[in-house]
């Protein structure tokens, strides 16, 4: 990960999964809120989606681990050099461990979708564990580095920890759209901040890296971090609007009699909720 590509790869993974999880939780919310949107998929369909999601996560984790191990200058599965009496590329092993725990999350996602006796909360628990492990690794990742390098990674650790906390809350607050979107916002922020770290420490243009001792750079990145977070909510809002538009478009094609019947069902559900 000690390169621009090394930061862009996990950043891309988290952005892709953040967008996917945002769409997924919004669609599930719409299906729960309006029974007439059940055409989007039954529980069986969502189980299949979770299996595909788990396979995708495992694939991303394997790509990340192989990239960290077998990149030029990587450890190549060697942890300790007995001839020289030193550890081999421990930073690479840090990143490999991070990817490994996300791979375990993908495996648990598949198991919870195929073995109905397993509670789905186990998948959330493994996800939160993967994020907490990632936060722990990056917290111990920057010893002896310059102040700006430490600062950008401290912000990353904070985002990862908050994402893990939100994922942990989902175990107890099931089907809560607010908590789910909070978690996806931190996942998106984590992904975009990985890219920002790459631009700061390893400019892809080949130009000089930022002055790692300049306090003004820290001041700017503080503002930049807030802009990143604001942009994640713009993405979430756009995705929410897209799903609502898709639902309304589909409902406009529903026959009038069916629409009237479904509206009556919704009114009854609303009156029950008010009671």
PDB file of C-alpha atoms in Angstrom:
ATOM      1  CA  UNK A   1       0.000   0.000   0.000  1.00  0.00           C
ATOM      2  CA  UNK A   2       3.052   2.244   0.039  1.00  0.00           C
ATOM      3  CA  UNK A   3       2.163   3.754  -3.330  1.00  0.00           C
ATOM      4  CA  UNK A   4      -0.646   5.631  -5.043  1.00  0.00           C
ATOM      5  CA  UNK A   5      -2.043   2.437  -6.555  1.00  0.00           C
ATOM      6  CA  UNK A   6      -1.834   0.754  -3.164  1.00  0.00           C
ATOM      7  CA  UNK A   7      -4.177   3.386  -1.724  1.00  0.00           C
ATOM      8  CA  UNK A   8      -6.381   3.682  -4.813  1.00  0.00           C
ATOM      9  CA  UNK A   9      -7.175  -0.055  -4.824  1.00  0.00           C
ATOM     10  CA  UNK A  10      -8.792  -0.292  -1.351  1.00  0.00           C
ATOM     11  CA  UNK A  11     -10.317   3.142  -1.911  1.00  0.00           C
ATOM     12  CA  UNK A  12     -12.030   1.873  -5.051  1.00  0.00           C
ATOM     13  CA  UNK A  13     -13.198  -1.272  -3.255  1.00  0.00           C
ATOM     14  CA  UNK A  14     -14.789   0.723  -0.440  1.00  0.00           C
ATOM     15  CA  UNK A  15     -16.435   3.210  -2.808  1.00  0.00           C
ATOM     16  CA  UNK A  16     -17.945   0.414  -4.912  1.00  0.00           C
ATOM     17  CA  UNK A  17     -19.229  -1.451  -1.865  1.00  0.00           C
ATOM     18  CA  UNK A  18     -20.424   1.770  -0.245  1.00  0.00           C
ATOM     19  CA  UNK A  19     -22.546   2.617  -3.297  1.00  0.00           C
ATOM     20  CA  UNK A  20     -23.838  -0.948  -3.498  1.00  0.00           C
ATOM     21  CA  UNK A  21     -24.765  -1.129   0.195  1.00  0.00           C
ATOM     22  CA  UNK A  22     -26.487   2.262  -0.047  1.00  0.00           C
ATOM     23  CA  UNK A  23     -28.636   1.092  -2.954  1.00  0.00           C
ATOM     24  CA  UNK A  24     -29.334  -2.203  -1.232  1.00  0.00           C
ATOM     25  CA  UNK A  25     -30.514  -0.751   2.080  1.00  0.00           C
ATOM     26  CA  UNK A  26     -32.658   1.901   0.329  1.00  0.00           C
ATOM     27  CA  UNK A  27     -34.343  -0.736  -1.850  1.00  0.00           C
ATOM     28  CA  UNK A  28     -34.988  -2.896   1.219  1.00  0.00           C
ATOM     29  CA  UNK A  29     -36.475   0.107   3.017  1.00  0.00           C
ATOM     30  CA  UNK A  30     -38.772   0.877   0.094  1.00  0.00           C
ATOM     31  CA  UNK A  31     -39.878  -2.764  -0.058  1.00  0.00           C
ATOM     32  CA  UNK A  32     -40.723  -2.696   3.652  1.00  0.00           C
ATOM     33  CA  UNK A  33     -42.410   0.680   3.509  1.00  0.00           C
ATOM     34  CA  UNK A  34     -44.572  -0.055   0.487  1.00  0.00           C
ATOM     35  CA  UNK A  35     -45.738  -3.602   0.074  1.00  0.00           C
ATOM     36  CA  UNK A  36     -46.650  -2.845  -3.516  1.00  0.00           C
ATOM     37  CA  UNK A  37     -42.951  -2.631  -4.380  1.00  0.00           C
ATOM     38  CA  UNK A  38     -42.416  -6.282  -3.561  1.00  0.00           C
ATOM     39  CA  UNK A  39     -41.754  -6.874  -7.259  1.00  0.00           C
ATOM     40  CA  UNK A  40     -38.210  -5.683  -6.587  1.00  0.00           C
ATOM     41  CA  UNK A  41     -37.541  -9.026  -4.972  1.00  0.00           C
ATOM     42  CA  UNK A  42     -38.536 -11.404  -2.247  1.00  0.00           C
ATOM     43  CA  UNK A  43     -36.420 -12.534   0.671  1.00  0.00           C
ATOM     44  CA  UNK A  44     -35.133 -15.386  -1.476  1.00  0.00           C
ATOM     45  CA  UNK A  45     -33.844 -12.876  -4.018  1.00  0.00           C
ATOM     46  CA  UNK A  46     -32.063 -10.889  -1.317  1.00  0.00           C
ATOM     47  CA  UNK A  47     -30.480 -14.109  -0.025  1.00  0.00           C
ATOM     48  CA  UNK A  48     -29.090 -14.754  -3.509  1.00  0.00           C
ATOM     49  CA  UNK A  49     -27.867 -11.181  -3.680  1.00  0.00           C
ATOM     50  CA  UNK A  50     -26.062 -11.650  -0.352  1.00  0.00           C
ATOM     51  CA  UNK A  51     -24.341 -14.756  -1.706  1.00  0.00           C
ATOM     52  CA  UNK A  52     -23.106 -12.858  -4.767  1.00  0.00           C
ATOM     53  CA  UNK A  53     -22.066 -10.007  -2.487  1.00  0.00           C
ATOM     54  CA  UNK A  54     -20.079 -12.387  -0.292  1.00  0.00           C
ATOM     55  CA  UNK A  55     -18.305 -13.885  -3.312  1.00  0.00           C
ATOM     56  CA  UNK A  56     -17.460 -10.382  -4.539  1.00  0.00           C
ATOM     57  CA  UNK A  57     -16.046  -9.379  -1.158  1.00  0.00           C
ATOM     58  CA  UNK A  58     -13.934 -12.539  -1.021  1.00  0.00           C
ATOM     59  CA  UNK A  59     -12.651 -11.805  -4.525  1.00  0.00           C
ATOM     60  CA  UNK A  60     -11.702  -8.250  -3.546  1.00  0.00           C
ATOM     61  CA  UNK A  61      -9.953  -9.516  -0.409  1.00  0.00           C
ATOM     62  CA  UNK A  62      -7.976 -12.110  -2.369  1.00  0.00           C
ATOM     63  CA  UNK A  63      -6.935  -9.508  -4.948  1.00  0.00           C
ATOM     64  CA  UNK A  64      -5.811  -7.199  -2.142  1.00  0.00           C
ATOM     65  CA  UNK A  65      -3.842  -9.910  -0.335  1.00  0.00           C
ATOM     66  CA  UNK A  66      -2.123 -11.120  -3.502  1.00  0.00           C
ATOM     67  CA  UNK A  67      -1.306  -7.557  -4.473  1.00  0.00           C
ATOM     68  CA  UNK A  68       0.241  -6.820  -1.093  1.00  0.00           C
ATOM     69  CA  UNK A  69       2.252 -10.034  -0.998  1.00  0.00           C
ATOM     70  CA  UNK A  70       3.518 -10.353  -4.560  1.00  0.00           C
ATOM     71  CA  UNK A  71       3.963  -6.754  -5.651  1.00  0.00           C
ATOM     72  CA  UNK A  72       7.516  -5.747  -6.512  1.00  0.00           C
ATOM     73  CA  UNK A  73       9.327  -5.452  -3.195  1.00  0.00           C
ATOM     74  CA  UNK A  74       6.560  -7.266  -1.341  1.00  0.00           C
ATOM     75  CA  UNK A  75       7.131  -9.924   1.342  1.00  0.00           C
ATOM     76  CA  UNK A  76       6.161 -12.845  -0.954  1.00  0.00           C
ATOM     77  CA  UNK A  77       4.674 -14.754   2.017  1.00  0.00           C
ATOM     78  CA  UNK A  78       7.933 -14.382   3.957  1.00  0.00           C
ATOM     79  CA  UNK A  79       7.417 -12.999   7.446  1.00  0.00           C
ATOM     80  CA  UNK A  80      10.927 -13.195   8.909  1.00  0.00           C
ATOM     81  CA  UNK A  81      14.372 -13.215   7.304  1.00  0.00           C
ATOM     82  CA  UNK A  82      16.481 -15.509   9.485  1.00  0.00           C
ATOM     83  CA  UNK A  83      19.696 -14.750   7.596  1.00  0.00           C
ATOM     84  CA  UNK A  84      19.471 -11.013   8.217  1.00  0.00           C
ATOM     85  CA  UNK A  85      17.607 -11.337  11.505  1.00  0.00           C
ATOM     86  CA  UNK A  86      14.758  -8.955  10.678  1.00  0.00           C
ATOM     87  CA  UNK A  87      11.068  -8.888   9.860  1.00  0.00           C
ATOM     88  CA  UNK A  88      10.076  -8.705   6.191  1.00  0.00           C
ATOM     89  CA  UNK A  89       7.766  -5.892   5.019  1.00  0.00           C
ATOM     90  CA  UNK A  90       5.552  -5.725   8.087  1.00  0.00           C
ATOM     91  CA  UNK A  91       3.484  -2.926   6.522  1.00  0.00           C
ATOM     92  CA  UNK A  92       2.580  -5.313   3.732  1.00  0.00           C
ATOM     93  CA  UNK A  93       1.574  -7.890   6.317  1.00  0.00           C
ATOM     94  CA  UNK A  94      -0.546  -5.222   8.023  1.00  0.00           C
ATOM     95  CA  UNK A  95      -2.512  -4.694   4.829  1.00  0.00           C
ATOM     96  CA  UNK A  96      -2.727  -8.433   4.144  1.00  0.00           C
ATOM     97  CA  UNK A  97      -4.244  -8.961   7.601  1.00  0.00           C
ATOM     98  CA  UNK A  98      -6.775  -6.217   6.930  1.00  0.00           C
ATOM     99  CA  UNK A  99      -7.868  -7.843   3.667  1.00  0.00           C
ATOM    100  CA  UNK A 100      -7.991 -11.259   5.347  1.00  0.00           C
ATOM    101  CA  UNK A 101     -10.589 -10.155   7.886  1.00  0.00           C
ATOM    102  CA  UNK A 102     -12.749  -8.690   5.144  1.00  0.00           C
ATOM    103  CA  UNK A 103     -12.448 -12.044   3.385  1.00  0.00           C
ATOM    104  CA  UNK A 104     -13.777 -13.698   6.548  1.00  0.00           C
ATOM    105  CA  UNK A 105     -16.682 -11.270   6.439  1.00  0.00           C
ATOM    106  CA  UNK A 106     -17.430 -12.384   2.866  1.00  0.00           C
ATOM    107  CA  UNK A 107     -17.359 -16.031   3.939  1.00  0.00           C
ATOM    108  CA  UNK A 108     -19.740 -15.323   6.814  1.00  0.00           C
ATOM    109  CA  UNK A 109     -22.031 -13.448   4.436  1.00  0.00           C
ATOM    110  CA  UNK A 110     -22.311 -16.565   2.279  1.00  0.00           C
ATOM    111  CA  UNK A 111     -22.817 -18.887   5.257  1.00  0.00           C
ATOM    112  CA  UNK A 112     -25.587 -16.746   6.748  1.00  0.00           C
ATOM    113  CA  UNK A 113     -27.329 -16.696   3.348  1.00  0.00           C
ATOM    114  CA  UNK A 114     -27.105 -20.435   2.724  1.00  0.00           C
ATOM    115  CA  UNK A 115     -27.532 -21.862   6.247  1.00  0.00           C
ATOM    116  CA  UNK A 116     -30.856 -20.535   7.459  1.00  0.00           C
ATOM    117  CA  UNK A 117     -30.209 -21.710  11.023  1.00  0.00           C
ATOM    118  CA  UNK A 118     -27.445 -19.082  11.350  1.00  0.00           C
ATOM    119  CA  UNK A 119     -28.641 -15.655  12.466  1.00  0.00           C
ATOM    120  CA  UNK A 120     -27.989 -12.900   9.916  1.00  0.00           C
ATOM    121  CA  UNK A 121     -26.574 -10.787  12.734  1.00  0.00           C
ATOM    122  CA  UNK A 122     -23.412 -12.909  12.602  1.00  0.00           C
ATOM    123  CA  UNK A 123     -22.600 -11.320   9.258  1.00  0.00           C
ATOM    124  CA  UNK A 124     -22.964  -7.844  10.789  1.00  0.00           C
ATOM    125  CA  UNK A 125     -20.792  -8.912  13.715  1.00  0.00           C
ATOM    126  CA  UNK A 126     -18.035 -10.145  11.412  1.00  0.00           C
ATOM    127  CA  UNK A 127     -18.267  -6.938   9.382  1.00  0.00           C
ATOM    128  CA  UNK A 128     -17.871  -4.771  12.471  1.00  0.00           C
ATOM    129  CA  UNK A 129     -14.957  -6.967  13.606  1.00  0.00           C
ATOM    130  CA  UNK A 130     -13.244  -6.521  10.235  1.00  0.00           C
ATOM    131  CA  UNK A 131     -13.585  -2.747  10.532  1.00  0.00           C
ATOM    132  CA  UNK A 132     -12.333  -2.697  14.119  1.00  0.00           C
ATOM    133  CA  UNK A 133      -9.310  -4.796  13.112  1.00  0.00           C
ATOM    134  CA  UNK A 134      -8.645  -2.408  10.231  1.00  0.00           C
ATOM    135  CA  UNK A 135      -8.837   0.576  12.597  1.00  0.00           C
ATOM    136  CA  UNK A 136      -6.468  -1.130  15.044  1.00  0.00           C
ATOM    137  CA  UNK A 137      -3.973  -1.893  12.267  1.00  0.00           C
ATOM    138  CA  UNK A 138      -3.927   1.638  10.889  1.00  0.00           C
ATOM    139  CA  UNK A 139      -3.714   3.101  14.391  1.00  0.00           C
ATOM    140  CA  UNK A 140      -0.394   1.270  14.776  1.00  0.00           C
ATOM    141  CA  UNK A 141       0.653   1.985  11.207  1.00  0.00           C
ATOM    142  CA  UNK A 142       2.436   5.333  11.302  1.00  0.00           C
ATOM    143  CA  UNK A 143       4.986   5.222  14.132  1.00  0.00           C
ATOM    144  CA  UNK A 144       7.997   7.416  13.379  1.00  0.00           C
ATOM    145  CA  UNK A 145       6.434   9.156  10.363  1.00  0.00           C
ATOM    146  CA  UNK A 146       6.029  12.863   9.625  1.00  0.00           C
ATOM    147  CA  UNK A 147       3.177  14.817  11.167  1.00  0.00           C
ATOM    148  CA  UNK A 148       1.065  15.149   7.999  1.00  0.00           C
ATOM    149  CA  UNK A 149       1.358  11.432   7.249  1.00  0.00           C
ATOM    150  CA  UNK A 150       0.233  10.648  10.794  1.00  0.00           C
ATOM    151  CA  UNK A 151      -2.638  13.149  10.588  1.00  0.00           C
ATOM    152  CA  UNK A 152      -4.233  11.779   7.407  1.00  0.00           C
ATOM    153  CA  UNK A 153      -4.050   8.260   8.813  1.00  0.00           C
ATOM    154  CA  UNK A 154      -5.552   9.397  12.137  1.00  0.00           C
ATOM    155  CA  UNK A 155      -8.560  10.727  10.243  1.00  0.00           C
ATOM    156  CA  UNK A 156      -8.771   7.395   8.419  1.00  0.00           C
ATOM    157  CA  UNK A 157      -8.702   5.494  11.720  1.00  0.00           C
ATOM    158  CA  UNK A 158     -11.518   7.659  13.076  1.00  0.00           C
ATOM    159  CA  UNK A 159     -13.703   6.981  10.024  1.00  0.00           C
ATOM    160  CA  UNK A 160     -13.018   3.235  10.126  1.00  0.00           C
ATOM    161  CA  UNK A 161     -13.844   3.056  13.846  1.00  0.00           C
ATOM    162  CA  UNK A 162     -17.106   4.960  13.347  1.00  0.00           C
ATOM    163  CA  UNK A 163     -18.043   2.650  10.468  1.00  0.00           C
ATOM    164  CA  UNK A 164     -17.374  -0.358  12.697  1.00  0.00           C
ATOM    165  CA  UNK A 165     -19.448   1.176  15.483  1.00  0.00           C
ATOM    166  CA  UNK A 166     -22.360   1.820  13.106  1.00  0.00           C
ATOM    167  CA  UNK A 167     -22.117  -1.762  11.799  1.00  0.00           C
ATOM    168  CA  UNK A 168     -22.145  -3.022  15.388  1.00  0.00           C
ATOM    169  CA  UNK A 169     -25.254  -0.941  16.137  1.00  0.00           C
ATOM    170  CA  UNK A 170     -27.040  -2.644  13.249  1.00  0.00           C
ATOM    171  CA  UNK A 171     -26.900  -5.924  15.186  1.00  0.00           C
ATOM    172  CA  UNK A 172     -29.350  -4.462  17.717  1.00  0.00           C
ATOM    173  CA  UNK A 173     -31.157  -1.897  15.529  1.00  0.00           C
ATOM    174  CA  UNK A 174     -32.290  -4.087  12.679  1.00  0.00           C
ATOM    175  CA  UNK A 175     -33.927  -2.633   9.564  1.00  0.00           C
ATOM    176  CA  UNK A 176     -33.057   0.898  10.675  1.00  0.00           C
ATOM    177  CA  UNK A 177     -32.423   2.950   7.544  1.00  0.00           C
ATOM    178  CA  UNK A 178     -30.789   5.816   9.437  1.00  0.00           C
ATOM    179  CA  UNK A 179     -28.127   3.597  10.994  1.00  0.00           C
ATOM    180  CA  UNK A 180     -27.581   1.749   7.721  1.00  0.00           C
ATOM    181  CA  UNK A 181     -27.051   4.976   5.773  1.00  0.00           C
ATOM    182  CA  UNK A 182     -24.771   6.254   8.525  1.00  0.00           C
ATOM    183  CA  UNK A 183     -22.640   3.146   8.078  1.00  0.00           C
ATOM    184  CA  UNK A 184     -22.569   3.433   4.278  1.00  0.00           C
ATOM    185  CA  UNK A 185     -21.637   7.121   4.543  1.00  0.00           C
ATOM    186  CA  UNK A 186     -18.558   6.172   6.577  1.00  0.00           C
ATOM    187  CA  UNK A 187     -17.700   3.411   4.086  1.00  0.00           C
ATOM    188  CA  UNK A 188     -17.883   5.900   1.207  1.00  0.00           C
ATOM    189  CA  UNK A 189     -15.863   8.427   3.185  1.00  0.00           C
ATOM    190  CA  UNK A 190     -13.243   5.799   3.924  1.00  0.00           C
ATOM    191  CA  UNK A 191     -12.948   4.979   0.235  1.00  0.00           C
ATOM    192  CA  UNK A 192     -12.603   8.579  -0.903  1.00  0.00           C
ATOM    193  CA  UNK A 193     -10.122   9.329   1.887  1.00  0.00           C
ATOM    194  CA  UNK A 194      -7.916   6.450   0.776  1.00  0.00           C
ATOM    195  CA  UNK A 195      -7.717   8.181  -2.592  1.00  0.00           C
ATOM    196  CA  UNK A 196      -6.939  11.499  -0.889  1.00  0.00           C
ATOM    197  CA  UNK A 197      -4.093   9.922   1.087  1.00  0.00           C
ATOM    198  CA  UNK A 198      -2.692   8.556  -2.162  1.00  0.00           C
ATOM    199  CA  UNK A 199      -2.734  12.020  -3.741  1.00  0.00           C
ATOM    200  CA  UNK A 200      -1.090  13.563  -0.677  1.00  0.00           C
ATOM    201  CA  UNK A 201       1.698  11.039  -0.093  1.00  0.00           C
ATOM    202  CA  UNK A 202       2.213   9.644  -3.595  1.00  0.00           C
ATOM    203  CA  UNK A 203       1.095  12.189  -6.253  1.00  0.00           C
ATOM    204  CA  UNK A 204       0.276  10.229  -9.438  1.00  0.00           C
ATOM    205  CA  UNK A 205       1.522  13.084 -11.610  1.00  0.00           C
ATOM    206  CA  UNK A 206       5.056  12.300 -10.484  1.00  0.00           C
ATOM    207  CA  UNK A 207       5.453  15.699  -8.870  1.00  0.00           C
ATOM    208  CA  UNK A 208       6.819  16.300  -5.389  1.00  0.00           C
ATOM    209  CA  UNK A 209       4.798  15.021  -2.450  1.00  0.00           C
ATOM    210  CA  UNK A 210       3.157  17.478  -0.113  1.00  0.00           C
ATOM    211  CA  UNK A 211       5.289  19.107   2.561  1.00  0.00           C
ATOM    212  CA  UNK A 212       4.705  16.680   5.430  1.00  0.00           C
ATOM    213  CA  UNK A 213       5.847  19.213   8.035  1.00  0.00           C
ATOM    214  CA  UNK A 214       3.722  22.172   6.904  1.00  0.00           C
ATOM    215  CA  UNK A 215       0.929  22.923   9.385  1.00  0.00           C
ATOM    216  CA  UNK A 216      -1.071  24.750   6.680  1.00  0.00           C
ATOM    217  CA  UNK A 217      -1.412  21.466   4.836  1.00  0.00           C
ATOM    218  CA  UNK A 218      -3.003  19.977   7.953  1.00  0.00           C
ATOM    219  CA  UNK A 219      -5.388  22.935   8.127  1.00  0.00           C
ATOM    220  CA  UNK A 220      -6.407  22.436   4.508  1.00  0.00           C
ATOM    221  CA  UNK A 221      -6.843  18.671   4.839  1.00  0.00           C
ATOM    222  CA  UNK A 222      -9.116  19.261   7.839  1.00  0.00           C
ATOM    223  CA  UNK A 223     -11.406  21.256   5.557  1.00  0.00           C
ATOM    224  CA  UNK A 224     -10.925  18.761   2.737  1.00  0.00           C
ATOM    225  CA  UNK A 225     -12.009  15.917   5.015  1.00  0.00           C
ATOM    226  CA  UNK A 226     -15.292  17.720   5.721  1.00  0.00           C
ATOM    227  CA  UNK A 227     -15.813  18.239   1.981  1.00  0.00           C
ATOM    228  CA  UNK A 228     -15.318  14.531   1.424  1.00  0.00           C
ATOM    229  CA  UNK A 229     -17.973  13.745   4.020  1.00  0.00           C
ATOM    230  CA  UNK A 230     -20.400  16.253   2.513  1.00  0.00           C
ATOM    231  CA  UNK A 231     -19.877  14.658  -0.895  1.00  0.00           C
ATOM    232  CA  UNK A 232     -20.815  11.231   0.507  1.00  0.00           C
ATOM    233  CA  UNK A 233     -24.226  12.593   1.513  1.00  0.00           C
ATOM    234  CA  UNK A 234     -24.678  14.057  -1.958  1.00  0.00           C
ATOM    235  CA  UNK A 235     -24.055  10.578  -3.379  1.00  0.00           C
ATOM    236  CA  UNK A 236     -26.467   8.986  -0.886  1.00  0.00           C
ATOM    237  CA  UNK A 237     -29.125  11.603  -1.661  1.00  0.00           C
ATOM    238  CA  UNK A 238     -28.747  11.032  -5.396  1.00  0.00           C
ATOM    239  CA  UNK A 239     -29.032   7.267  -4.955  1.00  0.00           C
ATOM    240  CA  UNK A 240     -32.106   7.665  -2.753  1.00  0.00           C
ATOM    241  CA  UNK A 241     -33.739   9.932  -5.347  1.00  0.00           C
ATOM    242  CA  UNK A 242     -32.908   7.409  -8.070  1.00  0.00           C
ATOM    243  CA  UNK A 243     -34.547   4.528  -6.196  1.00  0.00           C
ATOM    244  CA  UNK A 244     -37.665   6.594  -5.442  1.00  0.00           C
ATOM    245  CA  UNK A 245     -37.893   7.624  -9.099  1.00  0.00           C
ATOM    246  CA  UNK A 246     -37.537   3.994 -10.152  1.00  0.00           C
ATOM    247  CA  UNK A 247     -40.314   2.955  -7.774  1.00  0.00           C
ATOM    248  CA  UNK A 248     -42.690   5.678  -8.962  1.00  0.00           C
ATOM    249  CA  UNK A 249     -41.968   4.853 -12.579  1.00  0.00           C
ATOM    250  CA  UNK A 250     -42.832   1.225 -11.958  1.00  0.00           C
ATOM    251  CA  UNK A 251     -45.970   2.117 -10.025  1.00  0.00           C
ATOM    252  CA  UNK A 252     -47.235   4.326 -12.850  1.00  0.00           C
ATOM    253  CA  UNK A 253     -47.315   1.215 -15.011  1.00  0.00           C
ATOM    254  CA  UNK A 254     -49.441  -0.652 -12.485  1.00  0.00           C
ATOM    255  CA  UNK A 255     -53.096  -1.053 -13.423  1.00  0.00           C
ATOM    256  CA  UNK A 256     -55.425   1.481 -11.686  1.00  0.00           C
ATOM    257  CA  UNK A 257     -57.432  -1.175  -9.823  1.00  0.00           C
ATOM    258  CA  UNK A 258     -54.280  -2.673  -8.353  1.00  0.00           C
ATOM    259  CA  UNK A 259     -53.013   0.760  -7.391  1.00  0.00           C
ATOM    260  CA  UNK A 260     -56.284   1.563  -5.622  1.00  0.00           C
ATOM    261  CA  UNK A 261     -56.219  -1.706  -3.727  1.00  0.00           C
ATOM    262  CA  UNK A 262     -52.613  -1.217  -2.672  1.00  0.00           C
ATOM    263  CA  UNK A 263     -53.298   2.359  -1.575  1.00  0.00           C
ATOM    264  CA  UNK A 264     -56.009   1.078   0.746  1.00  0.00           C
ATOM    265  CA  UNK A 265     -53.534  -1.422   2.197  1.00  0.00           C
ATOM    266  CA  UNK A 266     -51.054   1.381   2.791  1.00  0.00           C
ATOM    267  CA  UNK A 267     -53.680   3.542   4.505  1.00  0.00           C
ATOM    268  CA  UNK A 268     -54.494   0.661   6.849  1.00  0.00           C
ATOM    269  CA  UNK A 269     -50.807   0.174   7.624  1.00  0.00           C
ATOM    270  CA  UNK A 270     -50.369   3.895   8.350  1.00  0.00           C
ATOM    271  CA  UNK A 271     -53.396   3.934  10.654  1.00  0.00           C
ATOM    272  CA  UNK A 272     -52.002   0.923  12.535  1.00  0.00           C
ATOM    273  CA  UNK A 273     -48.650   2.655  12.925  1.00  0.00           C
ATOM    274  CA  UNK A 274     -50.347   5.780  14.315  1.00  0.00           C
ATOM    275  CA  UNK A 275     -52.201   3.642  16.863  1.00  0.00           C
TER     276      UNK A 275
END
